[in-house]
mmCIF file of N, CA and C in Angstrom:
data_model
loop_
_atom_site.group_PDB
_atom_site.id
_atom_site.type_symbol
_atom_site.label_atom_id
_atom_site.label_comp_id
_atom_site.label_asym_id
_atom_site.label_seq_id
_atom_site.Cartn_x
_atom_site.Cartn_y
_atom_site.Cartn_z
ATOM 1 N N MET E 9 0.821 -1.178 0.000
ATOM 2 C CA MET E 9 0.000 0.000 0.000
ATOM 3 C C MET E 9 0.872 1.251 0.000
ATOM 4 N N ALA E 10 0.444 2.247 -0.724
ATOM 5 C CA ALA E 10 1.202 3.489 -0.821
ATOM 6 C C ALA E 10 1.100 4.278 0.484
ATOM 7 N N LYS E 11 2.166 4.940 0.781
ATOM 8 C CA LYS E 11 2.218 5.741 1.984
ATOM 9 C C LYS E 11 1.393 7.017 1.781
ATOM 10 N N LYS E 12 0.621 7.397 2.800
ATOM 11 C CA LYS E 12 -0.168 8.621 2.694
ATOM 12 C C LYS E 12 0.752 9.830 2.775
ATOM 13 N N GLU E 13 0.592 10.723 1.834
ATOM 14 C CA GLU E 13 1.389 11.944 1.852
ATOM 15 C C GLU E 13 0.669 13.001 2.656
ATOM 16 N N ARG E 14 1.443 13.703 3.429
ATOM 17 C CA ARG E 14 0.881 14.750 4.270
ATOM 18 C C ARG E 14 0.620 16.001 3.435
ATOM 19 N N ALA E 15 -0.563 16.561 3.579
ATOM 20 C CA ALA E 15 -0.904 17.777 2.837
ATOM 21 C C ALA E 15 -0.096 18.949 3.384
ATOM 22 N N GLN E 16 0.463 19.727 2.487
ATOM 23 C CA GLN E 16 1.247 20.889 2.899
ATOM 24 C C GLN E 16 0.319 22.061 3.158
ATOM 25 N N ALA E 17 0.693 22.858 4.140
ATOM 26 C CA ALA E 17 -0.069 24.068 4.443
ATOM 27 C C ALA E 17 0.129 25.063 3.310
ATOM 28 N N PRO E 18 -0.898 25.842 3.003
ATOM 29 C CA PRO E 18 -0.737 26.831 1.937
ATOM 30 C C PRO E 18 0.342 27.856 2.316
ATOM 31 N N ARG E 19 1.092 28.275 1.329
ATOM 32 C CA ARG E 19 2.183 29.218 1.546
ATOM 33 C C ARG E 19 1.622 30.614 1.794
ATOM 34 N N ARG E 20 2.086 31.232 2.864
ATOM 35 C CA ARG E 20 1.647 32.601 3.173
ATOM 36 C C ARG E 20 2.537 33.605 2.445
ATOM 37 N N TRP E 21 1.942 34.724 2.094
ATOM 38 C CA TRP E 21 2.723 35.804 1.511
ATOM 39 C C TRP E 21 3.534 36.478 2.596
ATOM 40 N N THR E 22 4.704 36.954 2.217
ATOM 41 C CA THR E 22 5.472 37.784 3.131
ATOM 42 C C THR E 22 4.864 39.188 3.074
ATOM 43 N N PRO E 23 5.132 40.022 4.078
ATOM 44 C CA PRO E 23 4.606 41.387 4.027
ATOM 45 C C PRO E 23 5.031 42.141 2.768
ATOM 46 N N ASN E 24 6.258 41.929 2.301
ATOM 47 C CA ASN E 24 6.718 42.623 1.093
ATOM 48 C C ASN E 24 5.981 42.140 -0.152
ATOM 49 N N GLN E 25 5.647 40.849 -0.218
ATOM 50 C CA GLN E 25 4.866 40.342 -1.347
ATOM 51 C C GLN E 25 3.460 40.925 -1.326
ATOM 52 N N ALA E 26 2.864 41.024 -0.141
ATOM 53 C CA ALA E 26 1.531 41.621 -0.024
ATOM 54 C C ALA E 26 1.565 43.083 -0.447
ATOM 55 N N GLN E 27 2.617 43.786 -0.051
ATOM 56 C CA GLN E 27 2.760 45.189 -0.427
ATOM 57 C C GLN E 27 2.894 45.334 -1.942
ATOM 58 N N ALA E 28 3.593 44.409 -2.578
ATOM 59 C CA ALA E 28 3.749 44.457 -4.034
ATOM 60 C C ALA E 28 2.414 44.235 -4.732
ATOM 61 N N VAL E 29 1.604 43.309 -4.233
ATOM 62 C CA VAL E 29 0.292 43.055 -4.828
ATOM 63 C C VAL E 29 -0.605 44.280 -4.661
ATOM 64 N N ILE E 30 -0.577 44.877 -3.482
ATOM 65 C CA ILE E 30 -1.383 46.082 -3.246
ATOM 66 C C ILE E 30 -0.935 47.201 -4.179
ATOM 67 N N GLY E 31 0.364 47.331 -4.378
ATOM 68 C CA GLY E 31 0.874 48.356 -5.292
ATOM 69 C C GLY E 31 0.405 48.146 -6.717
ATOM 70 N N ARG E 32 0.281 46.879 -7.133
ATOM 71 C CA ARG E 32 -0.196 46.598 -8.494
ATOM 72 C C ARG E 32 -1.688 46.831 -8.639
ATOM 73 N N LEU E 33 -2.440 46.743 -7.558
ATOM 74 C CA LEU E 33 -3.883 46.985 -7.614
ATOM 75 C C LEU E 33 -4.235 48.459 -7.443
ATOM 76 N N LEU E 34 -3.327 49.215 -6.867
ATOM 77 C CA LEU E 34 -3.593 50.620 -6.576
ATOM 78 C C LEU E 34 -3.768 51.452 -7.841
ATOM 79 N N VAL E 35 -2.908 51.258 -8.815
ATOM 80 C CA VAL E 35 -2.962 52.061 -10.045
ATOM 81 C C VAL E 35 -4.279 51.857 -10.798
ATOM 82 N N PRO E 36 -4.724 50.616 -11.051
ATOM 83 C CA PRO E 36 -6.022 50.469 -11.731
ATOM 84 C C PRO E 36 -7.186 51.042 -10.928
ATOM 85 N N ALA E 37 -7.136 50.947 -9.596
ATOM 86 C CA ALA E 37 -8.211 51.503 -8.783
ATOM 87 C C ALA E 37 -8.272 53.022 -8.920
ATOM 88 N N ILE E 38 -7.113 53.668 -8.911
ATOM 89 C CA ILE E 38 -7.083 55.131 -9.073
ATOM 90 C C ILE E 38 -7.543 55.522 -10.471
ATOM 91 N N LEU E 39 -7.084 54.787 -11.493
ATOM 92 C CA LEU E 39 -7.498 55.105 -12.865
ATOM 93 C C LEU E 39 -9.008 54.930 -13.057
ATOM 94 N N LEU E 40 -9.575 53.896 -12.459
ATOM 95 C CA LEU E 40 -11.024 53.708 -12.558
ATOM 96 C C LEU E 40 -11.774 54.833 -11.854
ATOM 97 N N ALA E 41 -11.286 55.265 -10.717
ATOM 98 C CA ALA E 41 -11.933 56.368 -10.008
ATOM 99 C C ALA E 41 -11.843 57.661 -10.818
ATOM 100 N N LEU E 42 -10.687 57.919 -11.416
ATOM 101 C CA LEU E 42 -10.546 59.112 -12.260
ATOM 102 C C LEU E 42 -11.435 59.035 -13.497
ATOM 103 N N LEU E 43 -11.550 57.840 -14.066
ATOM 104 C CA LEU E 43 -12.433 57.655 -15.216
ATOM 105 C C LEU E 43 -13.887 57.918 -14.841
ATOM 106 N N ALA E 44 -14.289 57.492 -13.662
ATOM 107 C CA ALA E 44 -15.661 57.730 -13.203
ATOM 108 C C ALA E 44 -15.924 59.219 -13.030
ATOM 109 N N VAL E 45 -14.939 59.941 -12.517
ATOM 110 C CA VAL E 45 -15.100 61.393 -12.358
ATOM 111 C C VAL E 45 -15.152 62.066 -13.723
ATOM 112 N N TYR E 46 -14.273 61.657 -14.637
ATOM 113 C CA TYR E 46 -14.214 62.265 -15.960
ATOM 114 C C TYR E 46 -15.505 62.010 -16.751
ATOM 115 N N LEU E 47 -15.984 60.766 -16.712
ATOM 116 C CA LEU E 47 -17.194 60.419 -17.460
ATOM 117 C C LEU E 47 -18.473 60.769 -16.715
ATOM 118 N N GLN E 48 -18.361 61.129 -15.466
ATOM 119 C CA GLN E 48 -19.499 61.432 -14.600
ATOM 120 C C GLN E 48 -20.505 60.290 -14.569
ATOM 121 N N THR E 49 -19.976 59.068 -14.449
ATOM 122 C CA THR E 49 -20.823 57.881 -14.331
ATOM 123 C C THR E 49 -20.435 57.146 -13.048
ATOM 124 N N PRO E 50 -21.328 57.122 -12.081
ATOM 125 C CA PRO E 50 -20.984 56.509 -10.793
ATOM 126 C C PRO E 50 -20.819 54.986 -10.839
ATOM 127 N N TRP E 51 -21.369 54.311 -11.835
ATOM 128 C CA TRP E 51 -21.264 52.852 -11.886
ATOM 129 C C TRP E 51 -19.826 52.392 -12.130
ATOM 130 N N VAL E 52 -18.978 53.269 -12.687
ATOM 131 C CA VAL E 52 -17.570 52.917 -12.904
ATOM 132 C C VAL E 52 -16.828 52.856 -11.562
ATOM 133 N N LEU E 53 -17.381 53.475 -10.529
ATOM 134 C CA LEU E 53 -16.760 53.423 -9.216
ATOM 135 C C LEU E 53 -16.884 52.049 -8.566
ATOM 136 N N LEU E 54 -17.825 51.224 -8.994
ATOM 137 C CA LEU E 54 -18.002 49.904 -8.386
ATOM 138 C C LEU E 54 -16.769 49.012 -8.520
ATOM 139 N N PRO E 55 -16.169 48.870 -9.710
ATOM 140 C CA PRO E 55 -14.937 48.071 -9.777
ATOM 141 C C PRO E 55 -13.790 48.690 -8.979
ATOM 142 N N ALA E 56 -13.719 50.021 -8.955
ATOM 143 C CA ALA E 56 -12.675 50.677 -8.162
ATOM 144 C C ALA E 56 -12.879 50.379 -6.681
ATOM 145 N N PHE E 57 -14.117 50.434 -6.232
ATOM 146 C CA PHE E 57 -14.424 50.124 -4.835
ATOM 147 C C PHE E 57 -14.094 48.666 -4.523
ATOM 148 N N ALA E 58 -14.377 47.768 -5.451
ATOM 149 C CA ALA E 58 -14.056 46.350 -5.255
ATOM 150 C C ALA E 58 -12.547 46.158 -5.111
ATOM 151 N N LEU E 59 -11.768 46.865 -5.909
ATOM 152 C CA LEU E 59 -10.306 46.775 -5.789
ATOM 153 C C LEU E 59 -9.825 47.315 -4.446
ATOM 154 N N TRP E 60 -10.441 48.393 -3.953
ATOM 155 C CA TRP E 60 -10.067 48.941 -2.649
ATOM 156 C C TRP E 60 -10.372 47.943 -1.537
ATOM 157 N N VAL E 61 -11.499 47.239 -1.656
ATOM 158 C CA VAL E 61 -11.856 46.242 -0.647
ATOM 159 C C VAL E 61 -10.838 45.093 -0.667
ATOM 160 N N VAL E 62 -10.461 44.638 -1.864
ATOM 161 C CA VAL E 62 -9.469 43.567 -1.971
ATOM 162 C C VAL E 62 -8.138 44.011 -1.369
ATOM 163 N N MET E 63 -7.727 45.245 -1.637
ATOM 164 C CA MET E 63 -6.477 45.752 -1.076
ATOM 165 C C MET E 63 -6.541 45.809 0.449
ATOM 166 N N ALA E 64 -7.678 46.227 0.994
ATOM 167 C CA ALA E 64 -7.832 46.285 2.453
ATOM 168 C C ALA E 64 -7.774 44.893 3.069
ATOM 169 N N LEU E 65 -8.386 43.910 2.415
ATOM 170 C CA LEU E 65 -8.353 42.540 2.925
ATOM 171 C C LEU E 65 -6.941 41.965 2.899
ATOM 172 N N ILE E 66 -6.204 42.230 1.825
ATOM 173 C CA ILE E 66 -4.814 41.764 1.746
ATOM 174 C C ILE E 66 -3.987 42.422 2.841
ATOM 175 N N LEU E 67 -4.183 43.714 3.041
ATOM 176 C CA LEU E 67 -3.445 44.435 4.079
ATOM 177 C C LEU E 67 -3.766 43.864 5.454
ATOM 178 N N PHE E 68 -5.033 43.603 5.710
ATOM 179 C CA PHE E 68 -5.449 43.081 7.015
ATOM 180 C C PHE E 68 -4.897 41.678 7.263
ATOM 181 N N LYS E 69 -4.906 40.837 6.230
ATOM 182 C CA LYS E 69 -4.502 39.446 6.419
ATOM 183 C C LYS E 69 -2.987 39.244 6.391
ATOM 184 N N TYR E 70 -2.262 39.916 5.508
ATOM 185 C CA TYR E 70 -0.858 39.603 5.282
ATOM 186 C C TYR E 70 0.139 40.640 5.780
ATOM 187 N N TRP E 71 -0.291 41.809 6.208
ATOM 188 C CA TRP E 71 0.658 42.819 6.678
ATOM 189 C C TRP E 71 0.897 42.597 8.167
ATOM 190 N N ARG E 72 1.537 41.457 8.464
ATOM 191 C CA ARG E 72 1.808 41.037 9.835
ATOM 192 C C ARG E 72 3.250 40.560 9.947
ATOM 193 N N CYS E 73 3.750 40.590 11.161
ATOM 194 C CA CYS E 73 5.097 40.096 11.430
ATOM 195 C C CYS E 73 5.114 38.582 11.224
ATOM 196 N N PRO E 74 6.103 38.056 10.496
ATOM 197 C CA PRO E 74 6.162 36.613 10.285
ATOM 198 C C PRO E 74 6.465 35.828 11.561
ATOM 199 N N LYS E 75 7.073 36.477 12.548
ATOM 200 C CA LYS E 75 7.439 35.772 13.778
ATOM 201 C C LYS E 75 6.328 35.820 14.831
ATOM 202 N N CYS E 76 5.891 37.029 15.201
ATOM 203 C CA CYS E 76 4.920 37.146 16.296
ATOM 204 C C CYS E 76 3.473 37.249 15.807
ATOM 205 N N GLY E 77 3.256 37.564 14.526
ATOM 206 C CA GLY E 77 1.902 37.627 13.983
ATOM 207 C C GLY E 77 1.157 38.916 14.259
ATOM 208 N N LYS E 78 1.800 39.871 14.900
ATOM 209 C CA LYS E 78 1.144 41.157 15.187
ATOM 210 C C LYS E 78 1.148 42.034 13.945
ATOM 211 N N THR E 79 0.186 42.937 13.870
ATOM 212 C CA THR E 79 0.064 43.841 12.731
ATOM 213 C C THR E 79 1.254 44.801 12.691
ATOM 214 N N LEU E 80 1.776 44.998 11.487
ATOM 215 C CA LEU E 80 2.880 45.942 11.287
ATOM 216 C C LEU E 80 2.325 47.346 11.099
ATOM 217 N N PRO E 81 3.144 48.385 11.336
ATOM 218 C CA PRO E 81 2.679 49.757 11.101
ATOM 219 C C PRO E 81 2.313 49.967 9.639
ATOM 220 N N LYS E 82 1.272 50.727 9.404
ATOM 221 C CA LYS E 82 0.769 50.931 8.046
ATOM 222 C C LYS E 82 1.437 52.122 7.350
ATOM 223 N N THR E 83 2.241 52.875 8.057
ATOM 224 C CA THR E 83 2.870 54.057 7.463
ATOM 225 C C THR E 83 4.380 53.909 7.427
ATOM 226 N N GLY E 84 4.980 54.485 6.429
ATOM 227 C CA GLY E 84 6.428 54.485 6.321
ATOM 228 C C GLY E 84 7.011 53.136 5.932
ATOM 229 N N LYS E 85 8.320 53.116 5.743
ATOM 230 C CA LYS E 85 9.028 51.874 5.433
ATOM 231 C C LYS E 85 9.190 51.071 6.719
ATOM 232 N N THR E 86 8.919 49.787 6.622
ATOM 233 C CA THR E 86 9.056 48.914 7.781
ATOM 234 C C THR E 86 10.149 47.899 7.501
ATOM 235 N N PHE E 87 11.207 47.956 8.294
ATOM 236 C CA PHE E 87 12.325 47.034 8.130
ATOM 237 C C PHE E 87 12.362 45.965 9.213
ATOM 238 N N GLU E 88 11.692 46.262 10.342
ATOM 239 C CA GLU E 88 11.619 45.278 11.412
ATOM 240 C C GLU E 88 10.343 45.488 12.217
ATOM 241 N N CYS E 89 9.932 44.430 12.879
ATOM 242 C CA CYS E 89 8.715 44.480 13.695
ATOM 243 C C CYS E 89 8.983 45.347 14.926
ATOM 244 N N PRO E 90 8.121 46.323 15.213
ATOM 245 C CA PRO E 90 8.357 47.172 16.374
ATOM 246 C C PRO E 90 8.120 46.433 17.696
ATOM 247 N N ARG E 91 7.434 45.301 17.659
ATOM 248 C CA ARG E 91 7.127 44.580 18.887
ATOM 249 C C ARG E 91 8.184 43.546 19.262
ATOM 250 N N CYS E 92 8.615 42.730 18.263
ATOM 251 C CA CYS E 92 9.556 41.646 18.590
ATOM 252 C C CYS E 92 10.937 41.858 17.974
ATOM 253 N N GLY E 93 11.086 42.814 17.045
ATOM 254 C CA GLY E 93 12.379 43.109 16.456
ATOM 255 C C GLY E 93 12.761 42.217 15.272
ATOM 256 N N GLU E 94 11.865 41.356 14.818
ATOM 257 C CA GLU E 94 12.139 40.479 13.685
ATOM 258 C C GLU E 94 12.316 41.299 12.412
ATOM 259 N N LYS E 95 13.327 40.956 11.620
ATOM 260 C CA LYS E 95 13.570 41.646 10.340
ATOM 261 C C LYS E 95 12.463 41.281 9.349
ATOM 262 N N ILE E 96 11.979 42.280 8.637
ATOM 263 C CA ILE E 96 10.945 42.082 7.618
ATOM 264 C C ILE E 96 11.658 42.068 6.281
ATOM 265 N N ASN E 97 11.594 40.922 5.582
ATOM 266 C CA ASN E 97 12.297 40.820 4.296
ATOM 267 C C ASN E 97 11.344 40.928 3.152
#
């Protein structure tokens, strides 16, 4: 009989990877919002709002210290966790 393989846990994003994804979503969200203002059509704001919600969820879930799991500061460059001192790569 074949040996049962253990399922691997899903890989978590590092804070820098999450920041990169948010950065890639930010530009289309801003462009959609500007397009809605230019065209004066509020329905174009719906996809922009959806992108903002996705960015907030990514920030909430993945912008944490890899060691202690506490939320990292949302402003400025973060090189280490202010609580435990772990380096953020």
